[in-house]
XYZ file of C-alpha atoms in Angstrom:
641
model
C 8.612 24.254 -16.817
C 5.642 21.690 -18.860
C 2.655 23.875 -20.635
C 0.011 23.930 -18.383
C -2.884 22.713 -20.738
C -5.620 24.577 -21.723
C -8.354 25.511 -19.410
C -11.489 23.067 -20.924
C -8.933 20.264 -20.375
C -9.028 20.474 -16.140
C -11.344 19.671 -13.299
C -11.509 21.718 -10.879
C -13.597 22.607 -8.048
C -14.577 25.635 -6.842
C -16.334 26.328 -2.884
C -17.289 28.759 -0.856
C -16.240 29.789 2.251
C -17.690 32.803 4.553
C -20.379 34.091 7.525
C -23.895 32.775 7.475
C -26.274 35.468 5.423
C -22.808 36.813 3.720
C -24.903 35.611 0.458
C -22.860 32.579 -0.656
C -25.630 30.955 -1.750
C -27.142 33.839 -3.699
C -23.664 34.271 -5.803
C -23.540 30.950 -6.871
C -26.918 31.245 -8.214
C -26.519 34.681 -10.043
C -23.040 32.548 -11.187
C -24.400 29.335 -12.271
C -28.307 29.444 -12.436
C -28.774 26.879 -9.536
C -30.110 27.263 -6.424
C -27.895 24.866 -4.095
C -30.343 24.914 -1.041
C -32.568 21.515 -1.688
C -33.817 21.116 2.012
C -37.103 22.105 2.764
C -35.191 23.633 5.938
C -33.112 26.073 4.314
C -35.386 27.399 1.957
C -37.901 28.080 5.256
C -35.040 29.635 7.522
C -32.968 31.381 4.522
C -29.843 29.467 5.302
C -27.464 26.653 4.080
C -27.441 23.979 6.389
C -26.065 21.177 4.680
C -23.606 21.099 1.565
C -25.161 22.266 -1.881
C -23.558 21.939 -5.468
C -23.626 23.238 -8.607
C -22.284 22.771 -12.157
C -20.515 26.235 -13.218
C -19.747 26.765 -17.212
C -16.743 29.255 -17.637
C -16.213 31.046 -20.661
C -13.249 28.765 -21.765
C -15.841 25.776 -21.626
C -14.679 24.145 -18.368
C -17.190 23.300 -16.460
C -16.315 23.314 -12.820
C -18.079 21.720 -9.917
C -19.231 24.334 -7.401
C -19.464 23.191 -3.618
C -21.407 25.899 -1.367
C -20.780 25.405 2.146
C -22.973 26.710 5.134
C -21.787 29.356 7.082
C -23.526 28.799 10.435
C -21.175 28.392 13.156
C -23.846 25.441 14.098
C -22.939 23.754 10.918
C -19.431 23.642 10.792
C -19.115 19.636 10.547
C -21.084 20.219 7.261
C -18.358 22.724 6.153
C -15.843 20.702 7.113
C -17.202 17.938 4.999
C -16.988 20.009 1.595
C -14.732 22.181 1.982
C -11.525 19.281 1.477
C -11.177 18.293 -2.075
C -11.735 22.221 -3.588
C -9.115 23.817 -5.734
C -10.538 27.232 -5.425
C -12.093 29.134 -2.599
C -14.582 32.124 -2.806
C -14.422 33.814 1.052
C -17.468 36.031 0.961
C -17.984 38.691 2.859
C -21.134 41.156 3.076
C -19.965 44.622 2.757
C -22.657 45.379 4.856
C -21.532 43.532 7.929
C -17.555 43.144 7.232
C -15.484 40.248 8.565
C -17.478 38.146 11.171
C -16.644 35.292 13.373
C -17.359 32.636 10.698
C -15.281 34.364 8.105
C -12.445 34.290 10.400
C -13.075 30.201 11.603
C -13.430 29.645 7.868
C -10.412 31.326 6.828
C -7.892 29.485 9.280
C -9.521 26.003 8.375
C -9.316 27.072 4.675
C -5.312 28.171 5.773
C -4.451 24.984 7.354
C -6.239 22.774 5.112
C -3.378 25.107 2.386
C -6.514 25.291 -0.417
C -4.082 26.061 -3.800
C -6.273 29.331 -4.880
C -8.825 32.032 -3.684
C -10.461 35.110 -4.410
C -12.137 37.709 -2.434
C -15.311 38.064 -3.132
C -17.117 41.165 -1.325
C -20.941 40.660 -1.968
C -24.349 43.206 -1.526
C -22.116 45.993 -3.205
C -25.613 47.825 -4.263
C -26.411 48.441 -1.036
C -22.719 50.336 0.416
C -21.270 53.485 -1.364
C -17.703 53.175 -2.715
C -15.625 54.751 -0.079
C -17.799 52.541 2.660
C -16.568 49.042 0.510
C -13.313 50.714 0.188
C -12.631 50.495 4.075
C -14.101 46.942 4.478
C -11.863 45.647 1.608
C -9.110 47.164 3.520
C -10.279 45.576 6.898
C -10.480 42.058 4.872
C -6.924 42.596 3.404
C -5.586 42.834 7.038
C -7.096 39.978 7.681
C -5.956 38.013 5.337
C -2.446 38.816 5.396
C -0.549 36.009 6.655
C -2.975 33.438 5.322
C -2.832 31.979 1.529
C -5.278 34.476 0.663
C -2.719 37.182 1.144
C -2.449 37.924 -2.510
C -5.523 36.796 -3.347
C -7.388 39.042 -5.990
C -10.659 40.925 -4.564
C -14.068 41.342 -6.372
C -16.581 43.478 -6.233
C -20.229 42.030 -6.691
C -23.694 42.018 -6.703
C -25.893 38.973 -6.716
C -28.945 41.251 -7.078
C -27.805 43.140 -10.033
C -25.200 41.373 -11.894
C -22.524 44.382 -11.083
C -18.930 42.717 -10.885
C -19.921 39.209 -11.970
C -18.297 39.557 -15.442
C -14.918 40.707 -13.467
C -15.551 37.432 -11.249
C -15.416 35.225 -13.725
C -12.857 36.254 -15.395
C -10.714 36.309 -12.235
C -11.835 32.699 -11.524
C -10.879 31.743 -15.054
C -7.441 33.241 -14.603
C -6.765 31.434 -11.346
C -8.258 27.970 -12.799
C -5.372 28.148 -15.602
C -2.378 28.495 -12.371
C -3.573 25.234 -11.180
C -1.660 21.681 -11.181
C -3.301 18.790 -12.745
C -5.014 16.188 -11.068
C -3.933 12.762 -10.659
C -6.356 10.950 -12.972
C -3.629 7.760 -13.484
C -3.371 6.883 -9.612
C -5.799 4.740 -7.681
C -9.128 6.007 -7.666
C -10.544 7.316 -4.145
C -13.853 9.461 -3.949
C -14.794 10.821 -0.444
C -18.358 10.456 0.468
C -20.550 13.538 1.244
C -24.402 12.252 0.544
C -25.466 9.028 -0.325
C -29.443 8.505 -0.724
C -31.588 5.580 -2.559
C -33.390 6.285 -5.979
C -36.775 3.985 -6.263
C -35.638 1.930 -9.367
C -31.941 2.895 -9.384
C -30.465 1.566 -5.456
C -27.830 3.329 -3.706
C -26.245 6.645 -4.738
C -22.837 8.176 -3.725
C -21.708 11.735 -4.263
C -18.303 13.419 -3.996
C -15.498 15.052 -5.239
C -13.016 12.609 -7.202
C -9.735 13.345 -5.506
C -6.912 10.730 -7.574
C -8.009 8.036 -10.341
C -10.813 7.376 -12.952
C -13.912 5.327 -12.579
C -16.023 3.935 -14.923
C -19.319 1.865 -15.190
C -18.787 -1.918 -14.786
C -15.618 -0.886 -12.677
C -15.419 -2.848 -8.947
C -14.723 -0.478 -6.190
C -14.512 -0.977 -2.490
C -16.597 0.717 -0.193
C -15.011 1.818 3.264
C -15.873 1.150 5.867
C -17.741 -1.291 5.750
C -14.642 -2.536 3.446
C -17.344 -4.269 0.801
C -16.237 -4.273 -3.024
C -19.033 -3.585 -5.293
C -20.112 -2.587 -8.653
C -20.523 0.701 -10.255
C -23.544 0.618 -11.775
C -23.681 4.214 -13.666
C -21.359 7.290 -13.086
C -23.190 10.878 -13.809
C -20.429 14.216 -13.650
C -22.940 17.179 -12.799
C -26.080 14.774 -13.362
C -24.996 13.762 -16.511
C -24.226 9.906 -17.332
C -20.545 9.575 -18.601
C -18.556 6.765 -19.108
C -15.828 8.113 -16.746
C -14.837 10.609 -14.439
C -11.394 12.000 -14.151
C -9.927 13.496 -10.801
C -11.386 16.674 -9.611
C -14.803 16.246 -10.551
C -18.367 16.308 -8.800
C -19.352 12.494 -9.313
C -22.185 10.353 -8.471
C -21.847 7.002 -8.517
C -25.091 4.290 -8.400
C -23.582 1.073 -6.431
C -25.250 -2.057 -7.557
C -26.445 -4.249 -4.266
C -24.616 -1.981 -1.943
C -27.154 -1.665 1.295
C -27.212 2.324 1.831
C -27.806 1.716 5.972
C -23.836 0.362 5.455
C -22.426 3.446 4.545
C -22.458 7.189 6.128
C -20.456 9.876 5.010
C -16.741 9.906 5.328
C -16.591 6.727 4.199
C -14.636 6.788 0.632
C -15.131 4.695 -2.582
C -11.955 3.395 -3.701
C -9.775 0.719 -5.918
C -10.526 -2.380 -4.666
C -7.583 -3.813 -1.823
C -5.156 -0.329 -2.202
C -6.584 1.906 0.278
C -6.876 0.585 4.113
C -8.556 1.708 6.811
C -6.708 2.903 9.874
C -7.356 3.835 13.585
C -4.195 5.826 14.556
C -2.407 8.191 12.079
C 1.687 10.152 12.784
C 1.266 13.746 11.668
C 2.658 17.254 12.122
C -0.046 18.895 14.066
C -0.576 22.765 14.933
C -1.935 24.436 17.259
C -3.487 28.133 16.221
C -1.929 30.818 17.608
C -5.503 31.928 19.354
C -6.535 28.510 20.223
C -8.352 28.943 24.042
C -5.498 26.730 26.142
C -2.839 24.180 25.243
C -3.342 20.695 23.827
C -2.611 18.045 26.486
C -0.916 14.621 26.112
C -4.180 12.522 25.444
C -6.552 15.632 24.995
C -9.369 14.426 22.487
C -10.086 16.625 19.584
C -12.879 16.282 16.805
C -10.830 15.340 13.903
C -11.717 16.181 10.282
C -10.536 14.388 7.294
C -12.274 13.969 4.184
C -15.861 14.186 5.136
C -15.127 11.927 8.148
C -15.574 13.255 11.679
C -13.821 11.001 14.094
C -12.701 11.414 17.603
C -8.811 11.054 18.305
C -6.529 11.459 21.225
C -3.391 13.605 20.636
C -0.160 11.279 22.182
C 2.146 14.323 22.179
C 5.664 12.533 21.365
C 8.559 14.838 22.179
C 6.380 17.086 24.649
C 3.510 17.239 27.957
C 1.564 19.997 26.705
C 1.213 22.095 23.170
C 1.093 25.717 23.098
C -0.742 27.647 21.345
C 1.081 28.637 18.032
C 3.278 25.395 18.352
C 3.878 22.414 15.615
C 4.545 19.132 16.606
C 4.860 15.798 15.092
C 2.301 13.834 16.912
C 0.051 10.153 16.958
C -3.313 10.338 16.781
C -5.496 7.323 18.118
C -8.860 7.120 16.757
C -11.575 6.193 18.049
C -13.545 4.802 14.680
C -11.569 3.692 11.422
C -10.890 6.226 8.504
C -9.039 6.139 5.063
C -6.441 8.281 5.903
C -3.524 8.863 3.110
C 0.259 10.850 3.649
C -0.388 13.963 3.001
C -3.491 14.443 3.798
C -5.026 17.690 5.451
C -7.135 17.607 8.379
C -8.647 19.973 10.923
C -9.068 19.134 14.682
C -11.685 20.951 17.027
C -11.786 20.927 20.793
C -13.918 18.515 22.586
C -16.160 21.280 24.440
C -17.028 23.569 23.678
C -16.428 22.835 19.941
C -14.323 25.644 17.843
C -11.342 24.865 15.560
C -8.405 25.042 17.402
C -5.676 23.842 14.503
C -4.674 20.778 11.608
C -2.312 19.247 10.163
C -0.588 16.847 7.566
C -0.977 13.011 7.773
C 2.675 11.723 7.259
C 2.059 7.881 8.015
C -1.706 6.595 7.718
C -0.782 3.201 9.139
C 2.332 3.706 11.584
C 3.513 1.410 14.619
C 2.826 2.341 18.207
C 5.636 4.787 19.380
C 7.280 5.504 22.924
C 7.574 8.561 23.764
C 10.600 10.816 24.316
C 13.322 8.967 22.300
C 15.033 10.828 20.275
C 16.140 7.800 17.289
C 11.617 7.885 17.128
C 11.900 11.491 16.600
C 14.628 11.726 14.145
C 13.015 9.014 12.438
C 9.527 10.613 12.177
C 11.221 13.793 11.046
C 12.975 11.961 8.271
C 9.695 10.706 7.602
C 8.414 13.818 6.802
C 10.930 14.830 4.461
C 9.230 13.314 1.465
C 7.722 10.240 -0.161
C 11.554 8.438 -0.687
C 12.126 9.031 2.814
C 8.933 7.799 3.722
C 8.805 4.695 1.396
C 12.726 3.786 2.959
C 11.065 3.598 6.394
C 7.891 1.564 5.297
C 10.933 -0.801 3.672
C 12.447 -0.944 7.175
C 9.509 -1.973 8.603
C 7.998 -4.447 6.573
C 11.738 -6.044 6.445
C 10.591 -7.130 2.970
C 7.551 -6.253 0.638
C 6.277 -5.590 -2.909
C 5.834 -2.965 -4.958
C 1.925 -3.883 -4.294
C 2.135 -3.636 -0.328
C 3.898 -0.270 -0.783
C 0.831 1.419 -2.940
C -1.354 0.210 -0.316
C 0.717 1.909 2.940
C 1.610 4.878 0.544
C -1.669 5.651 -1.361
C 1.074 6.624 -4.291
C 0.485 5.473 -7.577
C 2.333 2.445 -8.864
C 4.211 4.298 -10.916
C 5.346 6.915 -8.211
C 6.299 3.737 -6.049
C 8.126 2.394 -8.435
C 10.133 6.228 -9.209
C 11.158 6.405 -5.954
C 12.440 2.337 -5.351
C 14.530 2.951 -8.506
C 16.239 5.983 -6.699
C 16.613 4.355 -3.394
C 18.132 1.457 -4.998
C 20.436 3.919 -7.824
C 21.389 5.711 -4.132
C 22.723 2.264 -2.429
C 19.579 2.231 0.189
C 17.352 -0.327 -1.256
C 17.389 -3.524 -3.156
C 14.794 -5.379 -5.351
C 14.885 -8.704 -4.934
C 12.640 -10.254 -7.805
C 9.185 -9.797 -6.713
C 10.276 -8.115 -3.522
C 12.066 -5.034 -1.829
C 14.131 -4.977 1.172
C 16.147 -2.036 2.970
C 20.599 -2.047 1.814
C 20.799 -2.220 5.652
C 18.069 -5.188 5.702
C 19.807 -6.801 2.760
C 23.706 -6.869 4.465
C 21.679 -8.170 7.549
C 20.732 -10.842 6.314
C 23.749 -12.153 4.663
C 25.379 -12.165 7.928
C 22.201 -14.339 9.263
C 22.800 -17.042 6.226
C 26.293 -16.863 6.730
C 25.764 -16.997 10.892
C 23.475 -19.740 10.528
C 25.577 -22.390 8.297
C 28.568 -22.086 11.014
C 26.327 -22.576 13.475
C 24.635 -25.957 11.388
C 28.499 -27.111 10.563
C 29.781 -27.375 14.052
C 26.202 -28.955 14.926
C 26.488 -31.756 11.717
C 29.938 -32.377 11.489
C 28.870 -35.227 8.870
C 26.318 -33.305 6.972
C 27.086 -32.110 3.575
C 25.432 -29.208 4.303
C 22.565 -27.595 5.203
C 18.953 -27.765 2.985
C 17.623 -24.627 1.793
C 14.305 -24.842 3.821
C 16.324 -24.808 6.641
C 18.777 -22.098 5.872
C 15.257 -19.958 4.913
C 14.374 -20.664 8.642
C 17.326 -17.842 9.822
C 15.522 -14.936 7.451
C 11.836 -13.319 8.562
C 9.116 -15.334 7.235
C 7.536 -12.013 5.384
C 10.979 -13.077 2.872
C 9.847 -14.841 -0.774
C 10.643 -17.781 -1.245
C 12.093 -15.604 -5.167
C 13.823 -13.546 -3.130
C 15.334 -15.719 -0.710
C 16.760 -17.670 -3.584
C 17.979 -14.256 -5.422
C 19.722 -13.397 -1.985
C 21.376 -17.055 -1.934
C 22.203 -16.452 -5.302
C 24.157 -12.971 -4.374
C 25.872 -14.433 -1.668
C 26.973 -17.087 -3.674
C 28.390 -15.441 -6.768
C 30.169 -13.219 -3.754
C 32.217 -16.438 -3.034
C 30.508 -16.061 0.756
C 28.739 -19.433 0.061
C 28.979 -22.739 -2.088
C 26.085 -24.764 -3.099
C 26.196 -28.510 -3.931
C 23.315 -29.833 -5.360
C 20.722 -29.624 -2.680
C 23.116 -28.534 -0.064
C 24.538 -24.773 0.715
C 27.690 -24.574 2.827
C 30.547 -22.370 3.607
C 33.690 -22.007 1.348
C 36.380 -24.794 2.243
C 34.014 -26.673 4.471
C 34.148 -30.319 4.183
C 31.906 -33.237 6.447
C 34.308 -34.775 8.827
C 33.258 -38.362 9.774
C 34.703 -39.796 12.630
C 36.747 -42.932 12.848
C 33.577 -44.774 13.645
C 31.202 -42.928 11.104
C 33.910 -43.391 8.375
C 33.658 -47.042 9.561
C 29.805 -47.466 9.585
C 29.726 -45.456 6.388
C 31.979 -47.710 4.457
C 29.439 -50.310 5.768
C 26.664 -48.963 4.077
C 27.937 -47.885 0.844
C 29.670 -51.869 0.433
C 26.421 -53.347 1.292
C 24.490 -51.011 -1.640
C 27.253 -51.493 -4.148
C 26.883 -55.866 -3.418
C 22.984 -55.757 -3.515
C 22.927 -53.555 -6.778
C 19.565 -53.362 -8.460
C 18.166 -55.850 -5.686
C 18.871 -53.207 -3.167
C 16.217 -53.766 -0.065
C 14.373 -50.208 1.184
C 16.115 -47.910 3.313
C 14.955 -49.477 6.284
C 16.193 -53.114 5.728
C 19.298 -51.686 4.898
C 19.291 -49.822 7.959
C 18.763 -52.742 10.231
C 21.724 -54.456 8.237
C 24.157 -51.802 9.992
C 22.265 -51.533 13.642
C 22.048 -47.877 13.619
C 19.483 -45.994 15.125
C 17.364 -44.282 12.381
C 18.760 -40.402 12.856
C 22.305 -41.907 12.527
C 21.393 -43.676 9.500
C 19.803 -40.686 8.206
C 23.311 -38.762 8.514
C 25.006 -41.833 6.559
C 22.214 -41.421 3.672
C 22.821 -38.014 3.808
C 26.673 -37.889 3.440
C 26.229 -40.880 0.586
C 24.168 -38.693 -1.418
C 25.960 -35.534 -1.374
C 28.884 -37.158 -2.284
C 27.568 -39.331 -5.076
C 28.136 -42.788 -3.867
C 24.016 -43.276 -3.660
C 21.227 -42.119 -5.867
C 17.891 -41.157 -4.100
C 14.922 -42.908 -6.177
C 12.150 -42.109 -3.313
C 12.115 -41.392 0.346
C 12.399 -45.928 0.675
C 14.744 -46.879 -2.060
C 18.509 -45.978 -3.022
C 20.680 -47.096 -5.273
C 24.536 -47.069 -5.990
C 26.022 -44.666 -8.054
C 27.900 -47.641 -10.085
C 24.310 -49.599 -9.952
C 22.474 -46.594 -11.196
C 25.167 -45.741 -14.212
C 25.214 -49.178 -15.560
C 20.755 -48.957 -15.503
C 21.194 -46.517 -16.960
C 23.710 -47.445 -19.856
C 20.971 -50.684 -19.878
C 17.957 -48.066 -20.808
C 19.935 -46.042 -23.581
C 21.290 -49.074 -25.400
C 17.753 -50.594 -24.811
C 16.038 -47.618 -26.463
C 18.712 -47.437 -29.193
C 17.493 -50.378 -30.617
C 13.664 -50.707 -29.423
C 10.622 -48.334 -28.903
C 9.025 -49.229 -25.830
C 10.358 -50.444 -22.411
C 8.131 -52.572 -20.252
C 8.746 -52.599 -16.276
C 9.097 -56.450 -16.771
C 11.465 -56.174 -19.445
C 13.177 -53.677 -17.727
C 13.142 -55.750 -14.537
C 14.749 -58.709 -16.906
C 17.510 -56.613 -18.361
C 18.512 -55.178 -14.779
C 18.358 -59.134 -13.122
C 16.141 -56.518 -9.878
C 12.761 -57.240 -8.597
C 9.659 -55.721 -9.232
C 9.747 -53.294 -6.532
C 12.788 -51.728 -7.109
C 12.334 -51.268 -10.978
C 9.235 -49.528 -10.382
C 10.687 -46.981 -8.587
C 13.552 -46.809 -10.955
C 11.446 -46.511 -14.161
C 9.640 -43.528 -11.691
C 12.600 -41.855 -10.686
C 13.563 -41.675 -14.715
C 9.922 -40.555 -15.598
C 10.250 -37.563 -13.247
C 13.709 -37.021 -14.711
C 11.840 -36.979 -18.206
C 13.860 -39.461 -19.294
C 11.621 -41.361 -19.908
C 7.340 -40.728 -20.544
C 4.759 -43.413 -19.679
C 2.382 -44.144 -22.369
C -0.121 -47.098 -21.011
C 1.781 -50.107 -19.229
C 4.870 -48.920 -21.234
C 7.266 -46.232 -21.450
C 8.987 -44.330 -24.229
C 11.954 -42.787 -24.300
C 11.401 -38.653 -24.005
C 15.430 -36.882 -22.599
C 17.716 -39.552 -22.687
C 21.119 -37.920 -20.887
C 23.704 -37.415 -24.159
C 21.274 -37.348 -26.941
C-alpha cells in the first residue's frame, strides 16, 4: 500500500448536509470565520437559500474549501448543485429537534451519491443536558446504519460557545488524511455553480475542480454553449494563483466569454475531450421508500454535477421498477449535459418533487438500445465491470479509433487509456494499429474482408495483375487509417495470406490469365511499343493502332505494366521496358562524362521527339534521378551509384 502524503499536500472539500435551522451555517462560521449567507434574502429570513463557501485552515495547514448547502426542502436543486464534488460531509443535526425530514432526504442523496467520508456533527449542545443528547445521538446512529455514515465518528458542538469544536477539527483532520488523491494529471473539468460579471474584470465562474489543473493563459471550453475561451485569472479561495489542482474551490475570470451563454451545470473543461450528451446507460436505483414504481418512460428530475435536466427512464430488461430495485437503464435527456462513466447522479420524481433514487453513469455517449435482448444486456453488464471492459466495447463500436477518440468517450486520462489498451492488447482482445485501435475480433474480420474481396476482384479481372490498394481499402469501414490499413496489409502479408507486386496486392499463386484473344491483342501492343521506342505516340494513338475499346485497352496497359514489359511515364505516355533501359544506360553514360543534360540534347541522344523526352526527363525528376536546375538538369540518384 503507497504513503498517503501528508495532509497540507491535498485538496479536499468539505460540505454540509442537514435540516433547515439545524445551524449549518452557524458551524461553519464558529469553524472558519465566514459567514456563507451573501444574499440579502437569507440574512432577512435566517436561512441558506442558495450555496455558500468558505475557506477552512486546519491545523496541519490544509486549507480546505467548505461548501454549505441549504437545508430547505424548497431548495433542494441548490443542494443538489453543491453537494457533488465534496470529499467530506458534515450531517448536522439540532439536538434540539433530532432527525427531521431533510436530514433523512439529505442523507440518502449523500448515500447514493457514495460521498468517501462523514462525520456527525450534533449542534446547539448548550441548550440539551447530556442524557437528552445521549438519546438523540442514539436515534441518529439508527439512522444511519446502513448508509456510509454507519461508522461515521459523532461530535458534540456548540456554535455559540466553542464547546466540541477543538474535537471537530481534529476529527475532520483525521478523516482528511484516509482520503485518495485527486486526479490533478487528467483532463481538467470544473462544474459550474455561480457565474456573475465583475465591472472591469468580465465573466466569472466558480466551482469545485473535480480532475486536471488550470492555469492563466490556459484555453478551456465552455459547455454548453461548447465555446473555447481564455482563462484570464484563476483565484483558489479568492486568492490569485497560477494554478489550481483537483479538489479545490476555483474561480476562474473567462476573457470575452458572454455570461447570458452560460448557466450553471454547464462545466469548464480541456478544450475538444469532454462532449456533451443527451442520453446516458446507467445502473439506476430505486429507494426502498420511494412513493410507487418507476415506469418505462417515467420522467425524473435528474441531477448531475450542478445540472438539472429532465430525462425519461427506458427501462431495458423490465415494464416497471420497484421500489428497492437496481437496474441498468437509458436515460434520454431532454437538454445536453457533460456526463462522464462513473459519474453519480440523483433523480427526483416529476410531481410532486422528492428524491426517489441515483445512480452511476456507465456510458455518457451510448447507442440507442432495444429492449429485452439479452446479448444488449450481457453486454451492458460487461460494461459495467470496469474501464477495460468498457474501453473493449467503445473499440467494438467505433470499429477503429485513436487513443484521442477514446479520452474523449471515456473522460480517462491519456495515460489510463493507454494502461488499459496495453492490457487488452497483452490479453489477445485488442490491436494497435499505428495511429489506431481496433477490437482482435474486428482485426480477424477484416482479414477475411481483404482476403474475400481479392477472390471476388480475380474471378471479376481475370487479366488484371491485381487489385490497387484504394480499391482493396474500399472492403474495410471508412473510419480505418489509411496507417492502419497499410499496417493490416502489411500483417496479412508477412502471414503469407497475400502477395504484393509493386502497386498490385493479390492472392498467393494467383496469376492473370489472358485469353487466346487477349494474349493475341496483347502481343499486339507490346510489339508496336517495343518498334516505336522513344518515338512512342500517347496512349491513345496507340490505342487506336489496336481497335480496342478504351476499358479493354486499359486491361492491356494494365497487365504490361505489372509485368514489366511497359514503363508508365504519365497517365498519356508509356514506354518499353527495353526502350526505357537503354534511356536510361544513355543518361548515366551521359552524366559520367558531362554535368548538365538539356531536354534537346537529351532528345538528340535518344533519336525521340520533344514530347516524349519531356515526359521522360519528368518521370526521372520525380524518380530523383535527376534535379532540374533552370532549362537544365543535373544528375541527383542515378540507379547503381
Amino acid at each position: 500500500m503507497s504513503k498517503a502524503p501528508p495532509t497540507s499536500e491535498r485538496h479536499v472539500i468539505i460540505g454540509t448536509a442537514g435540516h433547515v435551522d439545524h445551524g449549518k451555517t452557524a458551524l461553519i462560521g464558529a469553524l472558519t470565520g465566514v459567514e456563507t449567507d451573501r444574499l440579502k434574502e437569507e440574512k432577512a429570513r435566517g436561512i441558506s437559500i442558495d450555496l455558500g463557501f468558505a475557506p477552512f485552515r486546519l491545523p496541519s495547514g490544509l486549507i480546505a474549501g467548505v461548501v454549505d448547502v441549504p437545508g430547505h426542502e424548497r431548495f433542494i436543486n441548490n443542494m443538489l448543485a453543491g453537494i457533488g464534488g465534496i470529499d467530506l460531509v458534515l450531517l448536522v443535526v439540532d439536538v434540539n429537534e433530532g432527525v427531521m425530514p431533510q436530514t433523512r432526504e439529505h442523507l440518502q442523496i449523500l448515500d447514493l451519491l457514495q460521498i468517501p467520508r462523514g462525520i456527525v456533527v450534533l449542534t446547539k449542545c448548550d441548550l440539551a443536558e447530556e442524557d437528552w443528547i445521549d438519546i438523540v445521538e442514539e436515534e441518529v446512529r439508527e439512522e444511519i446504519a446502513g448508509t456510509f455514515l454507519e461508522k461515521a465518528p459523532v461530535a458534540r458542538v456548540s456554535a455559540l460557545t466553542g464547546a466540541g469544536l477543538a474535537d471537530l477539527v481534529g476529527l475532520i483532520e483525521a478523516e482528511v488524511r484516509s482520503l485518495p488523491e485527486k486526479d490533478s494529471d487528467g483532463p481538467m473539468r470544473l462544474p459550474i455553480d455561480r457565474h456573475f460579471t465583475l465591472p472591469g474584470f468580465g465573466t466569472v465562474i466558480t466551482g469545485t475542480l473535480l480532475s486536471g489543473t488550470v492555469r492563466p493563459g490556459d484555453m478551456v471550453e465552455v459547455l454548453p454553449p461548447s465555446t473555447t475561451v481564455r482563462v484570464r485569472e484563476v483565484q483558489v479561495h479568492g486568492k490569485q494563483v497560477q494554478q489550481a489542482l483537483a479538489g479545490q474551490r476555483v474561480a476562474l475570470n473567462l476573457a470575452g466569454l458572454n455570461r447570458e451563454l452560460i448557466r450553471r451545470g454547464a462545466v469548464v473543461a480541456t478544450p475538444k475531450v469532454f462532449e456533451q450528451t443527451t442520453c446516458i446507460d446507467a445502473r439506476l436505483s430505486l429507494l426502498g421508500d420511494a412513493p410507487r414504481p418507476l415506469r418505462f418512460r417515467d420522467p425524473v428530475h435528474l441531477y448531475l454535477g450542478t445540472a438539472r435536466v429532465v430525462g425519461l427512464v427506458a427501462l431495458l430488461d423490465r415494464d416497471v421498477l420497484q421500489p428497492g430495485e437496481s437496474v441498468i437503464a437509458q436515460i434520454h435527456l431532454d437538454r445536453p449535459l457533460v456526463a462522464h462513466r462513473e459519474d453519480r447522479f440523483i433523480i427526483r420524481s416529476y410531481s410532486p418533487m422528492t428524491t426517489i433514487g441515483g445512480g452511476r453513469v456507465l456510458d455518457p455517449r451510448p447507442v440507442k438500445h432495444r429492449r429485452f435482448r439479452a446479448d444488449i444486456m450481457a453486454g451492458l453488464k460487461e460494461l459495467e465491470s470496469g474501464e477495460k471492459s468498457f474501453l473493449l466495447q467503445k473499440l467494438a463500436e467505433q470499429q477503429a479509433t485513436t487513443v484521442k477518440n477514446l479520452e474523449i468517450l471515456s473522460g480517462l486520462s491519456r495515460e489510463r487509456v493507454e494502461q488499459n489498451l496495453k492490457i487488452l492488447e497483452e490479453e489477445g482482445l485488442a490491436w494497435q494499429l499505428v495511429d489506431q485501435w481496433a477490437t482482435s475480433d474486428a482485426l480477424a474480420s477484416w482479414r477475411h474482408r481483404l482476403l474475400d474481396e481479392l477472390s471476388r476482384f480475380h474471378e471479376a479481372n481475370p487479366l488484371q495483375p491485381g487489385i490497387p490498394h484504394a480499391t482493396l481499402k474500399g472492403a474495410l469501414p471508412e473510419k480505418v487509417s489509411p496507417k492502419a490499413f497499410q499496417k493490416l496489409l502489411q500483417m496479412v502479408i508477412d502471414d503469407g495470406q497475400l502477395v504484393q507486386k509493386a502497386e498490385w496486392l493479390r492472392l498467393p499463386g494467383w496469376e492473370p490469365r489472358p485469353t487466346p484473344h487477349q494474349a493475341e491483342m496483347l502481343k499486339k501492343l507490346e510489339d508496336a511499343y517495343r518498334e516505336e521506342g522513344a518515338l512512342a505516340k500517347n496512349r491513345k494513338e496507340m490505342m487506336d493502332r489496336l481497335g480496342t475499346s478504351a476499358a479493354e485497352a486499359d486491361l492491356y496497359f494494365s497487365f504490361l505494366f505489372a509485368e514489366g514489359k511497359l514503363v508508365k511515364l504519365n497517365e498519356e505516355s508509356f514506354l518499353h521496358g527495353e526502350t526505357y533501359q537503354h534511356a536510361l544506360d544513355l543518361l548515366k553514360k551521359h552524366f559520367a562524362e558531362q554535368q548538365t543534360l538539356t531536354l534537346a540534347q537529351f532528345r538528340d541522344l535518344l533519336g525521340s521527339a520533344r514530347k516524349q523526352v519531356q515526359a521522360l526527363l519528368e518521370h526521372y525528376d520525380a524518380l530523383k534521378y535527376t534535379r532540374r536546375v533552370g532549362d537544365e538538369r543535373v544528375a541527383w540518384k542515378l540507379p547503381g551509384d
